[in-house]
Coordinates of C-alpha atoms and ligand atoms in Angstrom, one line a residue:
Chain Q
X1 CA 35.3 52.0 -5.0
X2 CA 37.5 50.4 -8.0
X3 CA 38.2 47.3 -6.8
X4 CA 37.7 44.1 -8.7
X5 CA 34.3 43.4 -9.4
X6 CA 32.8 40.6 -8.2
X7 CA 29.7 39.9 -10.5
X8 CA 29.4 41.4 -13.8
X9 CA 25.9 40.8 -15.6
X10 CA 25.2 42.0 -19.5
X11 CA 22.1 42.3 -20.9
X12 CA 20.9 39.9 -18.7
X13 CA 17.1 38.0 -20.5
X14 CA 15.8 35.2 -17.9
X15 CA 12.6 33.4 -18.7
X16 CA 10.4 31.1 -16.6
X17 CA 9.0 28.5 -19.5
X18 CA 7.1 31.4 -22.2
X19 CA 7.4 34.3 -19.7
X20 CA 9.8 37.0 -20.5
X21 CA 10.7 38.4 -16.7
X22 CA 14.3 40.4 -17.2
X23 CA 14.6 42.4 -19.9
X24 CA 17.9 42.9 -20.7
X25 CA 19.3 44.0 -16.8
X26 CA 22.9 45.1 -16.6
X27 CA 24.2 44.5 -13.1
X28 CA 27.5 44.1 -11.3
X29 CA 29.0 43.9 -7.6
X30 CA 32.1 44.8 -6.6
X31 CA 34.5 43.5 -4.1
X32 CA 33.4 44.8 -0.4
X33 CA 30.2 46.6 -1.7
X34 CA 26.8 46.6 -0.7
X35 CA 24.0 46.8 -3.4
X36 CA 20.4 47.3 -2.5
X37 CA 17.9 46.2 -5.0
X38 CA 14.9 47.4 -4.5
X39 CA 11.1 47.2 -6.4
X40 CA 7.7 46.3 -5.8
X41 CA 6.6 42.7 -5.9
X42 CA 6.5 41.0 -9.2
X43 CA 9.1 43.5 -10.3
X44 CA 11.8 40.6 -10.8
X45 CA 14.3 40.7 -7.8
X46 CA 13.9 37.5 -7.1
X47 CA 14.8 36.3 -10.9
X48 CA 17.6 38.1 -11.4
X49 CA 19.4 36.8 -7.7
X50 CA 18.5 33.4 -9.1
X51 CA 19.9 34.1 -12.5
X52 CA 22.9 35.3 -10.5
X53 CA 23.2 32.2 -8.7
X54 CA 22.4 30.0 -11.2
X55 CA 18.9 28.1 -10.6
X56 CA 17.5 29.9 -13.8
X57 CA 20.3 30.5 -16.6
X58 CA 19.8 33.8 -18.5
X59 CA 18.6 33.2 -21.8
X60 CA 20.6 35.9 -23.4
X61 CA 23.1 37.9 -22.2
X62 CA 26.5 37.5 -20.3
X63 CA 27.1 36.2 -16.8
X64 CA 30.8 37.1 -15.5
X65 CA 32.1 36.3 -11.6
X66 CA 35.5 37.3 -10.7
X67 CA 36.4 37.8 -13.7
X68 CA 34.9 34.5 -15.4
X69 CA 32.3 33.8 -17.7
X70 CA 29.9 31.5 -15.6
X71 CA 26.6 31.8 -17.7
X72 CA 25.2 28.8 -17.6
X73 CA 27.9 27.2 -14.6
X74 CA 25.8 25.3 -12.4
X75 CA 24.6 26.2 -9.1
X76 CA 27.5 24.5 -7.1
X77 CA 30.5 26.4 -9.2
X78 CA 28.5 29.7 -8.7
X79 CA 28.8 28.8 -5.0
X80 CA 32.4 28.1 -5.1
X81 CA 33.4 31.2 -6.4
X82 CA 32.3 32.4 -2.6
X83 CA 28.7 33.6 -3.5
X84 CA 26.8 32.4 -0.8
X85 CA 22.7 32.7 -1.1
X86 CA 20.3 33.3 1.3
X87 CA 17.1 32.8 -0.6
X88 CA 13.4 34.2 0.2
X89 CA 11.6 31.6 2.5
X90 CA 15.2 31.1 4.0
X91 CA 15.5 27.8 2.3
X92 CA 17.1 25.8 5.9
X93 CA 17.1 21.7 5.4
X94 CA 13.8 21.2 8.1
X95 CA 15.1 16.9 8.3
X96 CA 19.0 18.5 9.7
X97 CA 19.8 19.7 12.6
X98 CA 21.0 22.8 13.3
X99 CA 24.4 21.9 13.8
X100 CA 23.9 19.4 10.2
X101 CA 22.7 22.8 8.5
X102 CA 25.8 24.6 9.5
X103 CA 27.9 21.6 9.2
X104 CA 26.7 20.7 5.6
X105 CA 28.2 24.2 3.9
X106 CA 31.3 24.2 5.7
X107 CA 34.1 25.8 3.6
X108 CA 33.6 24.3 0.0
X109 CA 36.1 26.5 -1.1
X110 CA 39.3 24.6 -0.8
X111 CA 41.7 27.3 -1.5
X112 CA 40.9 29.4 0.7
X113 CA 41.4 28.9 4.9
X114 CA 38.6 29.2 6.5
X115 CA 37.8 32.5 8.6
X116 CA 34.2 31.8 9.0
X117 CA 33.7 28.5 10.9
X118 CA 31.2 26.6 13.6
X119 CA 32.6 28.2 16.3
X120 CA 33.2 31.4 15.0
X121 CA 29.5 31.3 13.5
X122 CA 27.9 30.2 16.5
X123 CA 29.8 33.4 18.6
X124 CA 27.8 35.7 16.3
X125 CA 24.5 33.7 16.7
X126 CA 24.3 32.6 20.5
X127 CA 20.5 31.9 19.9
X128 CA 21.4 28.6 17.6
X129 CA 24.2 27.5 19.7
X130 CA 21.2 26.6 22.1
X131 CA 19.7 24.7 19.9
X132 CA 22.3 22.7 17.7
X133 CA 20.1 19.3 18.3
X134 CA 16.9 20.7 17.0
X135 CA 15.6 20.5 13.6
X136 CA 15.6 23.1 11.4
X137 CA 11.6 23.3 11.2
X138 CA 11.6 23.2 14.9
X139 CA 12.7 27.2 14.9
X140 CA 11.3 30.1 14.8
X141 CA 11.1 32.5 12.1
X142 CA 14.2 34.9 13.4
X143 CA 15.7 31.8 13.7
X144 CA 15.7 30.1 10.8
X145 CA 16.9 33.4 9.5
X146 CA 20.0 33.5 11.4
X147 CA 20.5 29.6 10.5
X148 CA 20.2 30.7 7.0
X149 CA 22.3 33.7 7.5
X150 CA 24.5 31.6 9.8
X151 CA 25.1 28.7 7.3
X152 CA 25.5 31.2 4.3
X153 CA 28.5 32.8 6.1
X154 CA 30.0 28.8 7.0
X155 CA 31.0 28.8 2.9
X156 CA 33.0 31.6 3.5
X157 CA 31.8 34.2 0.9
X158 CA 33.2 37.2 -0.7
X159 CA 29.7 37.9 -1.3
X160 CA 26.6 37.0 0.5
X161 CA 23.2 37.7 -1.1
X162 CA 20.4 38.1 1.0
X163 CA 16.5 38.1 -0.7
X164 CA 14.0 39.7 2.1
X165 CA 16.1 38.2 4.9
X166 CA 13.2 40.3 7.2
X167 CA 9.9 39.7 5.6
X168 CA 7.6 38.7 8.6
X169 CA 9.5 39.1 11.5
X170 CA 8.5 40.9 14.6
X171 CA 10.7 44.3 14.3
X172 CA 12.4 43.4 17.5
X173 CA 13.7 40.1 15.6
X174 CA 14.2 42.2 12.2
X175 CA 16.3 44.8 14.0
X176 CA 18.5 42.1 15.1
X177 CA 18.4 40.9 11.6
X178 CA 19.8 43.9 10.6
X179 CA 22.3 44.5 13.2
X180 CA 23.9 41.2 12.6
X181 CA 24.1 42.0 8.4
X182 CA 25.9 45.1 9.8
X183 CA 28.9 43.4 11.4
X184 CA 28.7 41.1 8.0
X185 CA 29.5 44.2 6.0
X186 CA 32.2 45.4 8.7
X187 CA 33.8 42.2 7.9
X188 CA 34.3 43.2 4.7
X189 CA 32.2 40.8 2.6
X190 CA 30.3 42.0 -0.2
X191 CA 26.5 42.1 -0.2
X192 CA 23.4 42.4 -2.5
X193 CA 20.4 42.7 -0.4
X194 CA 17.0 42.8 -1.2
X195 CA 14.4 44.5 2.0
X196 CA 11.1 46.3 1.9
X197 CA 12.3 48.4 4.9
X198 CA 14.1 51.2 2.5
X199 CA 15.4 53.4 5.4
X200 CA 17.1 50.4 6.8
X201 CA 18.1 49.1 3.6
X202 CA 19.8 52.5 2.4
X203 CA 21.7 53.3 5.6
X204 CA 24.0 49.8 4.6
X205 CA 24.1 50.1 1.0
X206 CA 26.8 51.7 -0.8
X207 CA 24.8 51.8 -4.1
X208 CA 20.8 50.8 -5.0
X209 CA 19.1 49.6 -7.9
X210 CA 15.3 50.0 -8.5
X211 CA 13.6 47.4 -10.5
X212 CA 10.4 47.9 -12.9
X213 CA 9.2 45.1 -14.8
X214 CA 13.0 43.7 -15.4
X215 CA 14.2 46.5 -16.1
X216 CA 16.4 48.7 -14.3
X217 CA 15.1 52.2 -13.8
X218 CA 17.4 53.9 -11.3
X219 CA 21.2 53.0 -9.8
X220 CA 22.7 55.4 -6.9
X221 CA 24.0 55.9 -3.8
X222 CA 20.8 56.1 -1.2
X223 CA 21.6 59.8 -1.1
X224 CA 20.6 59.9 -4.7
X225 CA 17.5 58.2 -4.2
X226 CA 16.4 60.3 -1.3
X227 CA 17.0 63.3 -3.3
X228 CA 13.7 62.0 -5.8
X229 CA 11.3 61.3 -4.1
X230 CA 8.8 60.6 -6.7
X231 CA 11.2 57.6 -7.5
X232 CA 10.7 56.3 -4.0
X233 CA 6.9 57.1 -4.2
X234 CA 6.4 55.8 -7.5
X235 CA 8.4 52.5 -7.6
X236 CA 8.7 51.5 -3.8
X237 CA 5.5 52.8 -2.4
X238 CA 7.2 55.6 -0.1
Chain Z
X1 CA 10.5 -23.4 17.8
X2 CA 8.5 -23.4 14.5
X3 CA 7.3 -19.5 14.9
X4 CA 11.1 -18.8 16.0
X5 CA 12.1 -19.7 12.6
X6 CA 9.2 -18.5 11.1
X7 CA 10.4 -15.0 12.5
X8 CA 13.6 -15.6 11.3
X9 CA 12.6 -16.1 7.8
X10 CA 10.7 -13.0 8.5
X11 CA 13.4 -10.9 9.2
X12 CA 15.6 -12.2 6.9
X13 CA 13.5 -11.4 4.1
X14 CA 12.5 -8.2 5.1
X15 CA 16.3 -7.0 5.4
X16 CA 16.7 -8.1 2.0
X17 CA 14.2 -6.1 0.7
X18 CA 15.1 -3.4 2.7
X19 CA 18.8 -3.7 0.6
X20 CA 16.2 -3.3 -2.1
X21 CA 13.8 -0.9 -1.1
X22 CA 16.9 1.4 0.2
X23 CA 18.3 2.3 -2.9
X24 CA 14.9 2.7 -4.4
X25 CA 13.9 5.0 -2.0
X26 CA 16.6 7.1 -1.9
X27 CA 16.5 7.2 -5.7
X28 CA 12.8 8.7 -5.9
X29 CA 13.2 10.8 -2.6
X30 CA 16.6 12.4 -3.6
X31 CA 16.0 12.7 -8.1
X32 CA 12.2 12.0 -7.8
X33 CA 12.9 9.0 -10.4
X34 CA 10.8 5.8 -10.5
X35 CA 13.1 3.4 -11.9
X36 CA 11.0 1.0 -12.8
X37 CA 14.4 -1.1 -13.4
X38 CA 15.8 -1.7 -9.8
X39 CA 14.2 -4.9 -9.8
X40 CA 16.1 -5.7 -12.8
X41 CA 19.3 -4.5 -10.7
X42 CA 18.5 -7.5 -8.6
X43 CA 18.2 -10.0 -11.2
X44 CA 21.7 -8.8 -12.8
X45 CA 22.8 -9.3 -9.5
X46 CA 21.6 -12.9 -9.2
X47 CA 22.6 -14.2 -12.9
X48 CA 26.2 -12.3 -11.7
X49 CA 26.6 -14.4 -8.9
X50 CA 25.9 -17.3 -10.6
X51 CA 28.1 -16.7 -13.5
X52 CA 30.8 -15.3 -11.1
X53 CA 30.4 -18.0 -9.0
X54 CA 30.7 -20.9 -11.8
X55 CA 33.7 -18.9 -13.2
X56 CA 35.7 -17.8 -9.9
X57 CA 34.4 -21.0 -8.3
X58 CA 33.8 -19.3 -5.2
X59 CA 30.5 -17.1 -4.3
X60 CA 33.0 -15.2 -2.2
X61 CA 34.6 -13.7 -5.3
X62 CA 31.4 -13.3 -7.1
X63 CA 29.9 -11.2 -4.8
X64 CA 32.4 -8.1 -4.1
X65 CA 32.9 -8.5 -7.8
X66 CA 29.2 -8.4 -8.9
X67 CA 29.1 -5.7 -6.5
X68 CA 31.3 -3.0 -8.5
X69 CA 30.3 -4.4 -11.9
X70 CA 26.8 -3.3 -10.8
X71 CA 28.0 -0.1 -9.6
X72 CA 29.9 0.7 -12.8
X73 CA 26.8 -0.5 -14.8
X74 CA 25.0 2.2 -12.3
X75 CA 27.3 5.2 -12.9
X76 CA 27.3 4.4 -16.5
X77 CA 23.6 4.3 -16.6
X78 CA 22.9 7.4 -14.7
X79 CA 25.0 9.7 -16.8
X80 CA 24.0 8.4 -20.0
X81 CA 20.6 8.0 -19.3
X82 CA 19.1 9.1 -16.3
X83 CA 20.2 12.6 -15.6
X84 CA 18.3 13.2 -18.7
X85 CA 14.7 12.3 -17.0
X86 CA 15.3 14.0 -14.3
X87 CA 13.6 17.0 -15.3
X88 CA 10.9 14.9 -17.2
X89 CA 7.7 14.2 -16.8
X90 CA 7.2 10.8 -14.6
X91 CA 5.9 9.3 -17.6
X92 CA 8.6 9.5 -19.9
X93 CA 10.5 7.9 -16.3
X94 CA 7.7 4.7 -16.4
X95 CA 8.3 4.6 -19.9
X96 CA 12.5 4.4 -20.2
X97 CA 12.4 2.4 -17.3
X98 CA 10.1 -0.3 -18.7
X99 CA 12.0 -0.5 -21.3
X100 CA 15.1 -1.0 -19.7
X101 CA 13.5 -4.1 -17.6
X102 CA 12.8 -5.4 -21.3
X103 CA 16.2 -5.0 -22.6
X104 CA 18.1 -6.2 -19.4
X105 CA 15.3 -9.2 -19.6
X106 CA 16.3 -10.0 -23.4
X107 CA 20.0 -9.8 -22.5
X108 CA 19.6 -11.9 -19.5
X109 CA 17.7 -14.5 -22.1
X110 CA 20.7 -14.2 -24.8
X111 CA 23.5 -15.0 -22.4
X112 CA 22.2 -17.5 -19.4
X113 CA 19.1 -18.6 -21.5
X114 CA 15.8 -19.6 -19.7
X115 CA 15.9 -22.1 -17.6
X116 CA 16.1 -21.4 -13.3
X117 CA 19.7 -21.7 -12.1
X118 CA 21.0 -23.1 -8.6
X119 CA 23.6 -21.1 -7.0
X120 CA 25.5 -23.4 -4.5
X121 CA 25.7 -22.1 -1.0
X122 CA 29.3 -21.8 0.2
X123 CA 31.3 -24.9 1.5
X124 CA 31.4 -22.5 4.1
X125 CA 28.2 -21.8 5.7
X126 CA 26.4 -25.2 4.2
X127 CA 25.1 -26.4 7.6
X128 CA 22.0 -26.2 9.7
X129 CA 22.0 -25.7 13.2
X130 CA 19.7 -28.1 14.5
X131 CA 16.8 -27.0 17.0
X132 CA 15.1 -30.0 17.8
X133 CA 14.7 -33.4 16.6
X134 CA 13.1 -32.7 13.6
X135 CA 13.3 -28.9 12.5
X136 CA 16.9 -26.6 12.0
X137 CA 17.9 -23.7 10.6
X138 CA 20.1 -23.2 7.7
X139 CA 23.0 -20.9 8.6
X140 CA 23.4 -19.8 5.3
X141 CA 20.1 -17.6 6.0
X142 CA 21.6 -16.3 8.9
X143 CA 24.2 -15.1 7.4
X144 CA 22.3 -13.0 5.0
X145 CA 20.0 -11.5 7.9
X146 CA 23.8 -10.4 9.5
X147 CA 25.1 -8.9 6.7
X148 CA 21.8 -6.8 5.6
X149 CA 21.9 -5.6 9.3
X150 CA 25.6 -4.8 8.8
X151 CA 24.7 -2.9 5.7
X152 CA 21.6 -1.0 7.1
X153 CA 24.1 0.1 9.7
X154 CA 26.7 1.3 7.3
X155 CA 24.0 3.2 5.5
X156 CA 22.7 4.5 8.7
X157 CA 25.8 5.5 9.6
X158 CA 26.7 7.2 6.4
X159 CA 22.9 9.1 6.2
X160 CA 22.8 10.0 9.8
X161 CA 27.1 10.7 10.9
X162 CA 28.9 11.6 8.1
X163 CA 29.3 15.1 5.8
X164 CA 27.8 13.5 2.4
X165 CA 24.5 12.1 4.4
X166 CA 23.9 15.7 5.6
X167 CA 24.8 16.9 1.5
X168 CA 22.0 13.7 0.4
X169 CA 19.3 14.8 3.3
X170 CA 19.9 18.1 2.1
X171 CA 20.0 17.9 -1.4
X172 CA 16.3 15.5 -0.4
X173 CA 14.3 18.5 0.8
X174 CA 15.9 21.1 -1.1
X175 CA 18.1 20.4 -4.0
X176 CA 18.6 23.9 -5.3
X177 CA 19.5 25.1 -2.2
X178 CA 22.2 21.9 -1.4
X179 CA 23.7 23.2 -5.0
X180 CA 24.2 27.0 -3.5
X181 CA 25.8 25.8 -0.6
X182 CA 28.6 24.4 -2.7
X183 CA 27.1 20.7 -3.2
X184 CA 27.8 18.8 -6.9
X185 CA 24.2 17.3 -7.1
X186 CA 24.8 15.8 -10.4
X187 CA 28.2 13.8 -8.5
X188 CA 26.1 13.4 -5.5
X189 CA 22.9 12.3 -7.9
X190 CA 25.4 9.8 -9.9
X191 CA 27.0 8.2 -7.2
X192 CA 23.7 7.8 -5.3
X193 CA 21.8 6.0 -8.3
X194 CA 25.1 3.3 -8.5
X195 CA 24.9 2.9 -5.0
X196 CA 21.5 2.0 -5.2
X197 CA 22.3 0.1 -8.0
X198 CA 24.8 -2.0 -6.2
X199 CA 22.5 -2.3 -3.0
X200 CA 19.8 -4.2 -5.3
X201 CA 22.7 -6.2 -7.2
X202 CA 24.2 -7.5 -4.0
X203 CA 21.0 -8.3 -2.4
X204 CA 20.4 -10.5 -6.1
X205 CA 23.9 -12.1 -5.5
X206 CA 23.3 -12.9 -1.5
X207 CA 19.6 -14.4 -2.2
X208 CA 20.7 -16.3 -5.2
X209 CA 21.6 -19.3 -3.0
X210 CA 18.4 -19.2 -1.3
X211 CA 16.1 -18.2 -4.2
X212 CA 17.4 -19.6 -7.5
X213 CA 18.0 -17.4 -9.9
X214 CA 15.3 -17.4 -12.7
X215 CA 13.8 -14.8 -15.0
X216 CA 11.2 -12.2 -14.1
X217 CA 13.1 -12.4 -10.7
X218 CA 13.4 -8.9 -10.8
X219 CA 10.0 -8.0 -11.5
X220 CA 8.2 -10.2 -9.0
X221 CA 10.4 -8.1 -6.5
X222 CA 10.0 -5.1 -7.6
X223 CA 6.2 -4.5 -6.5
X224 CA 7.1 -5.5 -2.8
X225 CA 9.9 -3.3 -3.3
X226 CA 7.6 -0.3 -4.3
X227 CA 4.9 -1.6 -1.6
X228 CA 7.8 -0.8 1.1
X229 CA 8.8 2.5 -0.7
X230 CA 5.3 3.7 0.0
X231 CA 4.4 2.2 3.0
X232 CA 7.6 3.3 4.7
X233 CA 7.3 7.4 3.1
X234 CA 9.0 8.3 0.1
X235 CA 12.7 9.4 0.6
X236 CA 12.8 8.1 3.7
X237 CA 15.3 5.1 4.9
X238 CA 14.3 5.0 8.2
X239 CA 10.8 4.3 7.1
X240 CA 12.1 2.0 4.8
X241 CA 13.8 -0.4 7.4
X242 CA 10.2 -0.7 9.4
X243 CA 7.6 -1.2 6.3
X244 CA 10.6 -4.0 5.4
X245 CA 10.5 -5.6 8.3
X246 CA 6.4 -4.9 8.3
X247 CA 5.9 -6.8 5.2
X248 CA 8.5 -9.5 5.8
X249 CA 6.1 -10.3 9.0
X250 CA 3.1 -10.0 6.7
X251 CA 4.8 -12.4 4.3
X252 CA 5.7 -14.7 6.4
X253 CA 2.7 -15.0 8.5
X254 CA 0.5 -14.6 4.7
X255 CA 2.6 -18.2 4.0
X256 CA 1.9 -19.9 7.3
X257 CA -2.0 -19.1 7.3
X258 CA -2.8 -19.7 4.0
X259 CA -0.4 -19.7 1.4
X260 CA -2.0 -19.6 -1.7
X261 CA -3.5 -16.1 -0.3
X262 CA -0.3 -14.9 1.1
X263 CA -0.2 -11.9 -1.1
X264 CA -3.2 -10.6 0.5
X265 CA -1.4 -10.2 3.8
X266 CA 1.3 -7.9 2.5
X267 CA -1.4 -5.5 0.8
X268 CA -3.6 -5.4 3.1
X269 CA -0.4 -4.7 5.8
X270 CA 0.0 -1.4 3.1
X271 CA -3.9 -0.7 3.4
X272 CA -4.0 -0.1 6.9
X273 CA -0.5 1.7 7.4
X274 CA -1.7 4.2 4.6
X275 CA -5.1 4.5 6.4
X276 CA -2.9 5.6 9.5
X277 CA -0.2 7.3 7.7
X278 CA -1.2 8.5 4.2
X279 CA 1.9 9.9 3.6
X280 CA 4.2 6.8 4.7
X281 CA 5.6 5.7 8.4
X282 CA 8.2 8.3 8.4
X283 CA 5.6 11.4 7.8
X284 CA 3.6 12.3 10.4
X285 CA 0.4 14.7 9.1
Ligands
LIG301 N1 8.8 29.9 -10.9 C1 8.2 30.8 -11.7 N2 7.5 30.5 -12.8 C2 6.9 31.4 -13.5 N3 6.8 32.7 -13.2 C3 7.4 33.2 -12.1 C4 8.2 32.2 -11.3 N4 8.7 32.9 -10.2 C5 8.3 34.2 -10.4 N5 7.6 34.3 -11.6 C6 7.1 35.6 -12.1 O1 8.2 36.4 -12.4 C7 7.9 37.8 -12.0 C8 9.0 38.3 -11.1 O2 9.0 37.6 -9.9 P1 10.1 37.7 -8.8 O3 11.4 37.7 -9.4 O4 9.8 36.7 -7.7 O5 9.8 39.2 -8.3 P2 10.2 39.9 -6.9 O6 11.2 39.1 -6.2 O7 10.7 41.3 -7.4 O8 8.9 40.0 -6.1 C9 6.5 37.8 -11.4 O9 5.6 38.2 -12.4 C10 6.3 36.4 -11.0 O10 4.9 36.1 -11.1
LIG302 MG1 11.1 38.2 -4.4

């Protein structure tokens, strides 16, 4: 892997208000890769996708995506730049419709032609093209997760970040879940996801990064990871 | 024939404070800003119409015009001062926005002075149609109860059919998630507040003719305006429309039983909506 990278964090400090939550993280993406992050609750996951995206600016340290320094950009330009977020709690807009959710993040990106599209979007996700009129609180937990998913994909991202997109879904549903991030990777898009469900998790990723306390504590393939074991024990609860 | 145009005034009022209550709505729903100044927005509106009017000779001019001056006042007001507060505290909101009644009320003194101006209705539209023998109604008044319902069905149209309503709906219930997606919500934010701006102004320039335009116009407004904002649910413009129309009927009927007490009707209308819907009209729970 030595293409371009994506997302290049330095020394990365975020703060909520007086709390000090990342501690200096270095983390970076590049083009077509998958990186698992992985840590125990509280650990900072969260934080640092939303320092990625933009919600919470870094306090210190240095923010680069595809090549430019975006530290404090806002949200919108992050987006733009084709990283497309699909945050914990799934985040779909319950007073749209299905078909407004999709509609609302169509291809922002006007430089680029648009791959990913309704139609294209709805081929992938039969379940929503059945229920384009509803509203988005009107669906179900797997399906507000393939809306989110769904709508992510309609910006047309060279990256698409994905915080617990299975947390509290029947397996059945999750496994579905996970198929349909698969044929996301196999479309070549680059992918930072965050799971509890580490066998799963490392069978996509290309590369993982464990999380203690904002800091980072291990990088590696899953292969790596599998090799220490008291790492898994330790820090996921394996 | 006397409650037809008692209805008629009803409704007519109600859609202008619907043109009102719109942008106010909208403006706490979307930025979660009171701004205590929209009635003021309304009273520029008025004194523009009558200083248009006098100057262009024609309300015809005056309005479209007062229209974009409003909106440019808007856009200019919004990034200089607004998308400051809109991480503040709701007092520091109250507070700005007070103070921004009291300088638009001094400036309003300065240049047009104190007394209650007349704004003539159009050549135009100066008739009545008569009814029967002894009552009619004024066309003029028609007129502004046709193009508030035009306008309501723009906005309508723009909230509910078009790309940049789903970006405002969306940026409503979840602004941080509306920005990921790609949405400017400081540009959306911006032109929303002049929009707003310029709904109050031009329902100030259309009711000039009917109302006079005096000072404090814009306060004595404003608490109806607030009264629908609650009443119809926060954010919501579809709510809006019905507590409108709601208190126009209170209003109206208020006048007709008793008139010194009229007031009463229109609170005690919001007392028992928000006994049946603590949250507003439009949400349910
Ligand atoms: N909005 C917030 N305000 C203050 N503290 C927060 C906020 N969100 C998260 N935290 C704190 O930051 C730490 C990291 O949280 P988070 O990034 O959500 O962890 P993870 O996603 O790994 O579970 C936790 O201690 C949490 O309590
Ligand atoms: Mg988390």
């Amino acid at each position: 892997m030595s293409s371009a990278p994506i997302i290049e964090a330095r020394e990365l400090h975020t703060y909520y208000d007086a709390s000090h939550i990342l501690h200096g993280v270095d983390f970076s993406v590049r083009a077509g890769e998958a990186v698992g992050l992985m840590g125990r609750n509280g650990m900072g996951k969260t934080t640092l996708i939303r320092t990625l995206v933009g919600h919470v600016p870094p306090r210190r340290g240095e923010l680069k995506i595809n090549g430019q320094v975006m530290t404090h950009a806002a949200p919108h330009l992050i987006a733009r730049q084709g990283i497309a977020y699909v945050p914990e709690g799934r985040g779909v807009f319950p007073n749209l419709t299905v078909k407004e959710n999709l509609l609302m993040a169509a291809c922002p990106r006007p430089d680029q032609q648009c791959e990913w599209n309704f139609e294209r979007v709805l081929e992938i996700f039969p379940r929503l093209a059945e229920r384009l009129a509803h509203g988005g609180q009107q669906l179900s937990g797997g399906e507000q997760q393939m809306l989110a998913i769904g709508r992510a994909l309609m910006t047309n991202p060279i990256l698409l970040i994905l915080d617990e997109a299975t947390e509290g879904l029947a397996p059945l549903v999750a496994r579905e879940i996970w198929q349909i991030i698969k044929s996301v990777r196999d479309s070549g898009i680059a992918a930072i996801i965050v799971d509890k469900n580490f066998a799963a998790l490392s069978a996509l990723t290309d590369r993982n990064v464990i999380l203690v306390k904002g800091r980072v504590v291990f990088e590696g393939s899953g292969e790596e990871l599998k090799a220490k074991p008291e790492l898994l024990h330790q820090h996921l609860g394996i | 024939m006397f409650y037809l145009i008692q209805l008629l005034n009803a409704v007519q009022y109600g859609l202008l404070l619907f043109l009102l209550a719109s942008g106010l709505t909208l403006i706490f729903g979307i930025m979660g800003v009171i701004n205590l100044a929209h009635g003021s927005f309304y009273m520029v509106g008025a004194y523009l119409a009558y200083w248009l009017a006098k100057l262009t000779g024609s309300l015809w001019l005056a309005i479209p015009i007062g229209i974009v001056i409003a909106f440019a006042i808007g856009l200019l007001l919004e990034t200089a001062i607004f998308s400051r507060l809109y991480k503040r505290d709701h007092l520091y909101q109250v507070l700005l926005t007070f103070g921004l009644i009291l300088i638009f009320e001094e400036l309003r003194s300065i240049l047009f002075g104190d007394e209650v101006h007349g704004v003539a209705i159009p050549a135009l539209l100066d008739y009545s149609i008569p009814l029967t023998d002894t009552l009619s109604y004024p066309v003029y008044r028609l007129f502004v109860t046709a193009v508030c319902l035009g306008v309501a069905g723009l906005l309508y149209f723009v909230i509910h059919k078009t790309r940049i309503g789903m970006m405002i709906r969306a940026g409503t219930s979840n602004r941080e998630m509306a920005a990921s997606l790609g949405v400017n919500i400081p540009l959306l934010f911006a032109l929303v507040f002049a929009v707003g701006m310029a709904l109050a102004a031009f329902a100030g320039t259309i009711a000039a003719p009917i109302s006079s335009v005096f000072p404090g116009m814009g306060n004595q407004i404003l608490i109806i305006c607030f009264v629908v904002v609650v009443i119809g649910g926060i954010g919501s413009i579809n709510g809006a429309m019905i507590a409108s129309l709601a208190i126009g009927c209170a209003d109206t009927i208020g006048k007709v039983i008793a008139a010194e007490y009229s007031a009463i009707a229109v609170y005690l209308v919001m007392a028992l909506i928000l006994l049946w819907r603590p949250q507003g009209i439009a949400n349910k729970a």
